[in-house]
Every structure is written in C-alpha cells, then in structure tokens.
Short mmCIF file of N, CA, C and O in Angstrom, two decimals:
data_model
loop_
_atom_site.label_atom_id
_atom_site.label_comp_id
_atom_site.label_asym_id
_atom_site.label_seq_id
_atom_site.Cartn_x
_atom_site.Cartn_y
_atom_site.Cartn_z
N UNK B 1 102.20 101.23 100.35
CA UNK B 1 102.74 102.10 101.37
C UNK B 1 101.79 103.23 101.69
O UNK B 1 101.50 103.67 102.81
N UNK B 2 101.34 103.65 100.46
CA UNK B 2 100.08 104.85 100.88
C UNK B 2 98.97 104.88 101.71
O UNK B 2 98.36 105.84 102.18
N UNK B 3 98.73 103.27 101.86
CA UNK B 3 97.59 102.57 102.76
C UNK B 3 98.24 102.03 104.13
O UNK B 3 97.45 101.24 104.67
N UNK B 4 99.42 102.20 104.85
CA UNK B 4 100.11 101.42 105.29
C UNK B 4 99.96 100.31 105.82
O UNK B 4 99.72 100.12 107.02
N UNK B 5 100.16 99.00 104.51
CA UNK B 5 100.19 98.09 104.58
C UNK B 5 101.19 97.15 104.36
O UNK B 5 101.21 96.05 103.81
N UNK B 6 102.01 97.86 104.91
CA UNK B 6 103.57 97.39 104.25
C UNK B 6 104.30 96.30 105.41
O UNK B 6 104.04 96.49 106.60
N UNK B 7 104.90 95.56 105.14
CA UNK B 7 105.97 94.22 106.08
C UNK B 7 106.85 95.12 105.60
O UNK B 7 106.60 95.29 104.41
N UNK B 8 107.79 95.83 105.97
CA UNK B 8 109.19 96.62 105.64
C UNK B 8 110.16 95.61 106.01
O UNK B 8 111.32 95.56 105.58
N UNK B 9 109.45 94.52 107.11
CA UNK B 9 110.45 93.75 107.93
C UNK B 9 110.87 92.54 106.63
O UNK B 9 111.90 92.05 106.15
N UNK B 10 109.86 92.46 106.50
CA UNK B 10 109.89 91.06 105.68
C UNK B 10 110.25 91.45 104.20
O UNK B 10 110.79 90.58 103.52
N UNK B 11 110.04 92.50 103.73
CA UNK B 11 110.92 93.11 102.17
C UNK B 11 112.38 93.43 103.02
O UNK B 11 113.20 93.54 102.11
N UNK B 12 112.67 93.50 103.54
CA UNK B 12 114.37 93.72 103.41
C UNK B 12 114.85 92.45 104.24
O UNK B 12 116.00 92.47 104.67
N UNK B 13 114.02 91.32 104.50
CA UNK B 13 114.77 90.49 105.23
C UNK B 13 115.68 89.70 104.73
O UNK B 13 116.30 89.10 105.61
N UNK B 14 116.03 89.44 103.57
CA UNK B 14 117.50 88.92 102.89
C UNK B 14 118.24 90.29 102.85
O UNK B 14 119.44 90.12 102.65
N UNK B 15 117.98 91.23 102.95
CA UNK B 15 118.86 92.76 102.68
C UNK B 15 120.03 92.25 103.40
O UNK B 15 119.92 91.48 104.36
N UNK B 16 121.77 92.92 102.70
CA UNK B 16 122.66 92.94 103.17
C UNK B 16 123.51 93.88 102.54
O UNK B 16 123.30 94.33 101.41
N UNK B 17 124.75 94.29 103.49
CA UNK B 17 125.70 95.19 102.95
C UNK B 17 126.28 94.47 101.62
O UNK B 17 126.53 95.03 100.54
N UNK B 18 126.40 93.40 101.88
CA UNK B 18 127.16 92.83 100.49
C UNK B 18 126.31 92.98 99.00
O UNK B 18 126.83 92.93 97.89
N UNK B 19 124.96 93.17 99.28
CA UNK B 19 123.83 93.38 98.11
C UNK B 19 123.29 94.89 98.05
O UNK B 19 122.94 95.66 98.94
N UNK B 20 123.36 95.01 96.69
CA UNK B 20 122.58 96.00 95.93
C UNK B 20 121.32 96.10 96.50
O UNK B 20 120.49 95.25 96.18
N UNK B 21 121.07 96.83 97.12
CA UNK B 21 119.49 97.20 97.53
C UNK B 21 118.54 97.97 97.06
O UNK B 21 118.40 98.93 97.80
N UNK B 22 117.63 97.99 95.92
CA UNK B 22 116.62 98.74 95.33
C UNK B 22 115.60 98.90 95.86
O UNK B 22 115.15 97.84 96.29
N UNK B 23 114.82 99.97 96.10
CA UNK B 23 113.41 99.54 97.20
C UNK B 23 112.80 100.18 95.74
O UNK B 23 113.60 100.82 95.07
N UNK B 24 111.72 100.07 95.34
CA UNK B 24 110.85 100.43 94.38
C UNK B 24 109.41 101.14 95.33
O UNK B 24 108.55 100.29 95.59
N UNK B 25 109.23 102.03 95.64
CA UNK B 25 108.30 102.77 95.78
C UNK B 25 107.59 103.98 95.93
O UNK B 25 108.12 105.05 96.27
N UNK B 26 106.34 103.80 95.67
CA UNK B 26 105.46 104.80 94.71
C UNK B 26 105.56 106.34 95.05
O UNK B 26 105.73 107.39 94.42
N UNK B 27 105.36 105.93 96.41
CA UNK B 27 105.44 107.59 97.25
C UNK B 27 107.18 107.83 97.29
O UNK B 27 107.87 107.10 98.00
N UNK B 28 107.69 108.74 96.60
CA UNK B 28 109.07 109.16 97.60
C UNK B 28 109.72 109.20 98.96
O UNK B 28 110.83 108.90 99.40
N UNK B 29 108.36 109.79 99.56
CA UNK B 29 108.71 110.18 100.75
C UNK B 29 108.89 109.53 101.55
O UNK B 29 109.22 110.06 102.61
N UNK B 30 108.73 107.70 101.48
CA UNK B 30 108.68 106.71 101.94
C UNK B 30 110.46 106.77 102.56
O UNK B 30 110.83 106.57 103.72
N UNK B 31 111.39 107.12 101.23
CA UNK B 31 112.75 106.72 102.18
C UNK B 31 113.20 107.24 103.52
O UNK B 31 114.17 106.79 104.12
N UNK B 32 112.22 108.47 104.06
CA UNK B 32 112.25 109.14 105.36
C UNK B 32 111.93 108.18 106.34
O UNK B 32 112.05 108.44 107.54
N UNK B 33 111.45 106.84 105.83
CA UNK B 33 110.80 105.93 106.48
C UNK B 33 111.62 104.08 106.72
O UNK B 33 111.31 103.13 107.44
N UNK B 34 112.67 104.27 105.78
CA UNK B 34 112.92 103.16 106.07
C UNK B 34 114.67 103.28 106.46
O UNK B 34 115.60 102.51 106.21
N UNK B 35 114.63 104.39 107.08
CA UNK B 35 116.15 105.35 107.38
C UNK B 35 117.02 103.82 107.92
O UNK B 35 118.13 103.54 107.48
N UNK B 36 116.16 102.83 109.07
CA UNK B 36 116.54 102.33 109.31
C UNK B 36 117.38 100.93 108.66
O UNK B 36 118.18 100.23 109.27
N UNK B 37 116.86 100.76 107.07
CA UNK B 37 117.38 99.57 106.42
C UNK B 37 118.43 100.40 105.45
O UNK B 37 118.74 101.59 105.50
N UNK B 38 118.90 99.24 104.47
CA UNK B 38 120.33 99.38 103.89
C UNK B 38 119.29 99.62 102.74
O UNK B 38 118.44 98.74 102.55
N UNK B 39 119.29 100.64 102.03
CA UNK B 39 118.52 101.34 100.67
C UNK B 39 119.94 101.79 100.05
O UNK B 39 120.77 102.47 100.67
N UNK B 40 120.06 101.41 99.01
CA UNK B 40 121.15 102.24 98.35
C UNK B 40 120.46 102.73 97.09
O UNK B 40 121.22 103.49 96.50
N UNK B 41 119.20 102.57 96.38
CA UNK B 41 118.30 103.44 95.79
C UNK B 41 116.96 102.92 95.45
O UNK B 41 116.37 101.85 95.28
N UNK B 42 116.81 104.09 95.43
CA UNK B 42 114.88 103.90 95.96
C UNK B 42 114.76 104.26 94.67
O UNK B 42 115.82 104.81 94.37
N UNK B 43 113.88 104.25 93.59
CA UNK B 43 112.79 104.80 92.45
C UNK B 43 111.35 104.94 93.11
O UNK B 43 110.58 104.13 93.63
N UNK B 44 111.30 106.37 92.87
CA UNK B 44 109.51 106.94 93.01
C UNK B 44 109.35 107.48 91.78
O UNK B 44 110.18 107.56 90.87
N UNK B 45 107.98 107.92 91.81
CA UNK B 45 107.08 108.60 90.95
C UNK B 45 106.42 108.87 92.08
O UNK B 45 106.87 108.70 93.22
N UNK B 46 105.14 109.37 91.73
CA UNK B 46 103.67 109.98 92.32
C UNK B 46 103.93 111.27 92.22
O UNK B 46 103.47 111.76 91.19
N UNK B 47 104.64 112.19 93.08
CA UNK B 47 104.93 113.73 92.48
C UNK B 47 104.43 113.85 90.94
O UNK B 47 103.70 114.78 90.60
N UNK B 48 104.59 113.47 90.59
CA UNK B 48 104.56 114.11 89.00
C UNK B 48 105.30 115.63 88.54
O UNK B 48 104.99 116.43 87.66
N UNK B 49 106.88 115.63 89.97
CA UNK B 49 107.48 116.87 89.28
C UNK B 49 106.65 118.03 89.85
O UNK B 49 106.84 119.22 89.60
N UNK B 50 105.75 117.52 90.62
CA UNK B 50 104.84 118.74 90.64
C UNK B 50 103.77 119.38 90.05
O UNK B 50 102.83 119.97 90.60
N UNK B 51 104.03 119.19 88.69
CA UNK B 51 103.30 118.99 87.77
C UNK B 51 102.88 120.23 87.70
O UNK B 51 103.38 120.73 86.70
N UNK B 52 102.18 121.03 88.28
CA UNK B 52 102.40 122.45 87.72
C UNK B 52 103.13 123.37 88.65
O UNK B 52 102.62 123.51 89.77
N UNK B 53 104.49 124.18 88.33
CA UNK B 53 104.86 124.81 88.74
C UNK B 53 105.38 126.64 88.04
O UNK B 53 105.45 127.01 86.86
N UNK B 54 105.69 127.44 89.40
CA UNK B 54 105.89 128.65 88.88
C UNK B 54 107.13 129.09 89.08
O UNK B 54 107.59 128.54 90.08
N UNK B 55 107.95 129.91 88.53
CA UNK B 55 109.12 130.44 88.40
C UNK B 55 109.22 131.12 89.72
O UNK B 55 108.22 131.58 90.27
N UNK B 56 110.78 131.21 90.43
CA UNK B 56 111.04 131.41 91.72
C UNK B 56 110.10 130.82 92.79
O UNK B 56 110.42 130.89 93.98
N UNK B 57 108.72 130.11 92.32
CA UNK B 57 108.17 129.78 93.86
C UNK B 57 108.15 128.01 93.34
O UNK B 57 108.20 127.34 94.37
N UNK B 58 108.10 127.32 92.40
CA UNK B 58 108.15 126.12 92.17
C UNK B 58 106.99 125.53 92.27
O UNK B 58 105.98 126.12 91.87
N UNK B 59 106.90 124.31 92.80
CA UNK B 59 105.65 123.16 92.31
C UNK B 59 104.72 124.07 93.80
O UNK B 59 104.97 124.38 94.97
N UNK B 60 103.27 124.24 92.59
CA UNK B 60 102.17 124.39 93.61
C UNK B 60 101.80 123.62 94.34
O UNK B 60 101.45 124.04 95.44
N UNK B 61 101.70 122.27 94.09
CA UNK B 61 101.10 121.65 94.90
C UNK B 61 101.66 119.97 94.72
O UNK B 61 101.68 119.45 93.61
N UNK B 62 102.03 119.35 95.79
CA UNK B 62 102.52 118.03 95.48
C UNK B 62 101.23 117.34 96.67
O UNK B 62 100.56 117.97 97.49
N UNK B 63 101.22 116.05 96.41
CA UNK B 63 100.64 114.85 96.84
C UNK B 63 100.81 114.49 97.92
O UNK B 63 102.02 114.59 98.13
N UNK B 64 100.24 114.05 98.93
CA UNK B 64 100.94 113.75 100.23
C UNK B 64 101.78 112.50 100.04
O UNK B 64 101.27 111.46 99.61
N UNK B 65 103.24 112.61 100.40
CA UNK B 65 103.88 110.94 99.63
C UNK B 65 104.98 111.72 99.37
O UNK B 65 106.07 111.46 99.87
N UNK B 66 104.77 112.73 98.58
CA UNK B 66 105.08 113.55 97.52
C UNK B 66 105.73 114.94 97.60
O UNK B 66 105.66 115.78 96.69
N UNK B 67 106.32 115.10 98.69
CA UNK B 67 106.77 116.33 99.17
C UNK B 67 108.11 117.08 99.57
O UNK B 67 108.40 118.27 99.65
N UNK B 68 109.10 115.40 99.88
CA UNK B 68 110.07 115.98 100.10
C UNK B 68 111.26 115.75 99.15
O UNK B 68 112.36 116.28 99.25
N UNK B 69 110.82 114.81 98.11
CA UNK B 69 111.64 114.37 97.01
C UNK B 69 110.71 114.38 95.95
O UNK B 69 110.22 113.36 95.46
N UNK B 70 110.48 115.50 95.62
CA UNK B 70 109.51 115.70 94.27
C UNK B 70 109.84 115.55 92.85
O UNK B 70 109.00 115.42 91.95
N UNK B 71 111.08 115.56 92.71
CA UNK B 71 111.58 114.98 91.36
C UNK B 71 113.23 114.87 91.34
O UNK B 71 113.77 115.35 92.33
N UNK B 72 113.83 114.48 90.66
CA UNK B 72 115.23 113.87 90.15
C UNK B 72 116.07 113.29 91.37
O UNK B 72 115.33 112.70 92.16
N UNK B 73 117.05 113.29 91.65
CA UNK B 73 117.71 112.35 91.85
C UNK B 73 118.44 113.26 93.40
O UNK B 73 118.96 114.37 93.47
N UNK B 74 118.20 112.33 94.35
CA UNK B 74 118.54 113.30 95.86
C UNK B 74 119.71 112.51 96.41
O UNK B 74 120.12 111.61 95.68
N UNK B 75 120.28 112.67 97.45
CA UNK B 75 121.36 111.85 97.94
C UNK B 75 121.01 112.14 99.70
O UNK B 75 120.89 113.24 100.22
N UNK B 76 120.87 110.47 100.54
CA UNK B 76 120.66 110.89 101.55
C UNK B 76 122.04 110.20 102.43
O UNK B 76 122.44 109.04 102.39
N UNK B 77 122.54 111.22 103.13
CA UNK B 77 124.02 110.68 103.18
C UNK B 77 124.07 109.59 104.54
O UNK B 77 122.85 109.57 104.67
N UNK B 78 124.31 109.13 105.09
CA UNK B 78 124.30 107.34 106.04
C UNK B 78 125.75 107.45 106.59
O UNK B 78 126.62 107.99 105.91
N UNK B 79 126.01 106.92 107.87
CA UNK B 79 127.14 106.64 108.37
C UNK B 79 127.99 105.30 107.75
O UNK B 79 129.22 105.23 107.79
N UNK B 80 127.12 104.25 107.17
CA UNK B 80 127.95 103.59 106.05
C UNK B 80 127.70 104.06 105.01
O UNK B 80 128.61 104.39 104.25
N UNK B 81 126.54 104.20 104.72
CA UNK B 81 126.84 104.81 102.76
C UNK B 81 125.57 105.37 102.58
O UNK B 81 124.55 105.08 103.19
N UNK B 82 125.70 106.02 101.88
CA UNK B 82 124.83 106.89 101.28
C UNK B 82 124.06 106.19 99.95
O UNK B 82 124.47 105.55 98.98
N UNK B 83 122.34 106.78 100.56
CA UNK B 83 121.60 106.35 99.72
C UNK B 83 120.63 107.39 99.07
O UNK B 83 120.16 108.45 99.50
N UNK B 84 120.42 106.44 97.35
CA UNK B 84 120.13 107.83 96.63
C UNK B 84 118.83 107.28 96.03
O UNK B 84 118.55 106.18 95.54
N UNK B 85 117.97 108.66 96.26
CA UNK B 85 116.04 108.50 95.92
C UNK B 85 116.09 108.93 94.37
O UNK B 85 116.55 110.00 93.96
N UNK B 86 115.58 108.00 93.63
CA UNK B 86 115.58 109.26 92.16
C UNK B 86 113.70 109.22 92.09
O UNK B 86 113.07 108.31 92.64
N UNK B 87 113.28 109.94 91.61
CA UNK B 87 111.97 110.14 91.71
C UNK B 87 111.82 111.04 90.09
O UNK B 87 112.39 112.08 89.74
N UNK B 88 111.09 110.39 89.53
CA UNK B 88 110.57 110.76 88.02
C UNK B 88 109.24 111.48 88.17
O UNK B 88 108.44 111.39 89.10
N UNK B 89 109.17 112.34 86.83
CA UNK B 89 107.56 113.22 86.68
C UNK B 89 107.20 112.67 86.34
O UNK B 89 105.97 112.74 86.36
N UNK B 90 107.85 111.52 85.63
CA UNK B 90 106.17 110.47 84.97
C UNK B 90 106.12 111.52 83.52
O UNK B 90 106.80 112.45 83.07
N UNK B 91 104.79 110.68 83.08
CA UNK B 91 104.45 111.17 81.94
C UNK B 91 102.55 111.41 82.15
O UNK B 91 101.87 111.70 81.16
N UNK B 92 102.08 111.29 83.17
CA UNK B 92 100.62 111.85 83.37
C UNK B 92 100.17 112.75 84.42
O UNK B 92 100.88 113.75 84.45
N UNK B 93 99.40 112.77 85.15
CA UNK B 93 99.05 114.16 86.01
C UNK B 93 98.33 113.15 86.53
O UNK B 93 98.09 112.00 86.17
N UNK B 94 97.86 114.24 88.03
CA UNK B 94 97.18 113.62 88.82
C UNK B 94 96.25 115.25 89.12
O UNK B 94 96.67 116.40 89.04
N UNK B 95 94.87 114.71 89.49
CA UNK B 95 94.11 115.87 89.52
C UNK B 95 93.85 116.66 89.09
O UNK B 95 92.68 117.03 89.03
N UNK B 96 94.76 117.23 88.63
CA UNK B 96 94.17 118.28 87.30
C UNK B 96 95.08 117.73 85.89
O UNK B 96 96.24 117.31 85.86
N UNK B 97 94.26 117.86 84.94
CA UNK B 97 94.92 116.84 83.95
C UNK B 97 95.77 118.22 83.12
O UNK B 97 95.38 118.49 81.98
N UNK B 98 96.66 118.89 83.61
CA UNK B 98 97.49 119.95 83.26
C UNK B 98 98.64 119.74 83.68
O UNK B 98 98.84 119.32 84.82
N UNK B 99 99.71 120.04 82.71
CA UNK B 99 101.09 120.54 83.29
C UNK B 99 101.96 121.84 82.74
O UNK B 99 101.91 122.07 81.53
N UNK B 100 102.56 122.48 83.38
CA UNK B 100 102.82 123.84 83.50
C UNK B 100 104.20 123.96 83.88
O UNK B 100 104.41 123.84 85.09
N UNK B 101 105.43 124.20 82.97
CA UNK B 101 106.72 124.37 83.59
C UNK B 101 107.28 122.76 84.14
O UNK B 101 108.22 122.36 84.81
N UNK B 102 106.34 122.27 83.58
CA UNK B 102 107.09 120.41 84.16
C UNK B 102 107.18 119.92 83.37
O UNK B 102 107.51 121.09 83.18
N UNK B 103 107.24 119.48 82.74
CA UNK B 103 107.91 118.79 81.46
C UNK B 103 108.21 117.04 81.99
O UNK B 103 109.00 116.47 82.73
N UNK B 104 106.76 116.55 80.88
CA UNK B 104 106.80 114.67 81.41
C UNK B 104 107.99 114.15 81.06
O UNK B 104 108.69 114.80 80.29
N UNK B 105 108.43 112.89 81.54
CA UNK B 105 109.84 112.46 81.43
C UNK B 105 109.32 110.91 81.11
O UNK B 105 108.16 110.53 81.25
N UNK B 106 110.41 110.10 80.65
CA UNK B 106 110.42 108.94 80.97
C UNK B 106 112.54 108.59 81.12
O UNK B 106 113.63 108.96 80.68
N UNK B 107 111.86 107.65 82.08
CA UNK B 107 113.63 107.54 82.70
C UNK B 107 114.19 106.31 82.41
O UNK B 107 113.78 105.15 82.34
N UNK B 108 115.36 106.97 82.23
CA UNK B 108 116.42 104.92 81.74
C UNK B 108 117.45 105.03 82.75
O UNK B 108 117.99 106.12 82.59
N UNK B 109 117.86 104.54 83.51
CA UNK B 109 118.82 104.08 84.00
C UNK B 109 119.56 102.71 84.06
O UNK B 109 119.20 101.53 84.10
N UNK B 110 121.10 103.55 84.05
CA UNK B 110 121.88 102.19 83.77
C UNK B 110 122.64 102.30 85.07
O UNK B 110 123.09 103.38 85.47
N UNK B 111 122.81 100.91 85.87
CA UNK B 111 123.42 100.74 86.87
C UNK B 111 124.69 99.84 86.16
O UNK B 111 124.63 99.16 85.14
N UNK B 112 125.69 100.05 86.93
CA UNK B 112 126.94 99.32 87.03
C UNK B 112 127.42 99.38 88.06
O UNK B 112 127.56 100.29 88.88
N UNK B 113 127.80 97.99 88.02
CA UNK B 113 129.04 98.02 89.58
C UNK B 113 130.37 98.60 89.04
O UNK B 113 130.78 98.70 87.88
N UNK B 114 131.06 99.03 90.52
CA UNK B 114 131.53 99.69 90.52
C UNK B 114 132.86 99.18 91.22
O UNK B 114 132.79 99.42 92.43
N UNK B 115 133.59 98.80 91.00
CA UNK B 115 134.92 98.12 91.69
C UNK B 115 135.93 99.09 92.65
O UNK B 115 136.36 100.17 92.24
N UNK B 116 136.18 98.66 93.65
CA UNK B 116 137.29 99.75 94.61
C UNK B 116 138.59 98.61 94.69
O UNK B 116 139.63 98.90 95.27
#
C-alpha cells in the first residue's frame, strides 16, 4: 500500500455483509482509504506509537501512513456498522533507534462472534 500497488478491488472481492472482514495493513492510515468497502477491522503497525513522545504535546513525529491512527484501537462509525482500526507500537523503531514515553507492545487479540 505504501508503494501504491494495491487491487483493493480484487482483495475485497468475495467481501460480504454476512463475513467477518479483516484487512491487515501496514500503514493505518490506509482505512481513510478503503471507506468504501465492508472493513470491520483493520490491524496496523508502522507508527510505532510514535515512538518518541512528550507529555501534553504527544508523538513527535509519525511516518507518513502513520498519522491519523497512531496507536490502539479507534472506531470509525459507518451507516451499516462500524469499523474498528487497532494499530500496535510494535516492539522496534524506525529511524531513530530510540523510544521515549512509548512503551513497545506486543498484541493478542481474541475475536468472538457475537450472537443478536
């Protein structure tokens, strides 16, 4: 996606309301981008959290990718349903091999369905 070389058409072309939809990618900022398909959650990294940040002003500097969902778990709300970006710090740095007020993570998630 960072190179844009992406078929978006052709990754969601079995996509349906009746299916769980995971998009897996690198940049976050990508779900600003696929507003148009059925995402019900995306996983990023690349932010790295920011990776170094300061008290009251936050992450100095994020990645281009990397800017509007810089870490944990966002909710983007949809006229059928709402879909949710979680985006991890990771556990390495990018560019400067420092971290400051970010604290590396590694993430588990457990999905379950959910019956109505």
């Amino acid at each position: 996606m960072f190179y844009g070389k992406v078929d978006i058409d052709a990754a969601f072309s079995e996509a349906s309301a009746e299916r769980f939809t995971v998009l897996l990618a690198h940049e976050p900022d990508y779900a600003d981008r696929v507003t148009a398909y059925r995402v019900d959650l995306q996983l990023s990294g690349h932010s790295h959290g920011g990776q170094v940040k300061l008290p009251l002003i936050g992450p100095l500097l994020t990645p281009p990718g990397g800017r509007n969902y810089i870490e944990g778990l966002h909710v983007n709300e949809g006229q059928d349903t709402d879909s949710y970006i979680y985006t991890t710090r990771g556990i390495g740095t990018t560019h400067i091999p420092i971290r400051l007020l970010c604290r590396p993570e590694l993430t588990v998630l457990t999905l379950r369905r959910v019956t109505v």
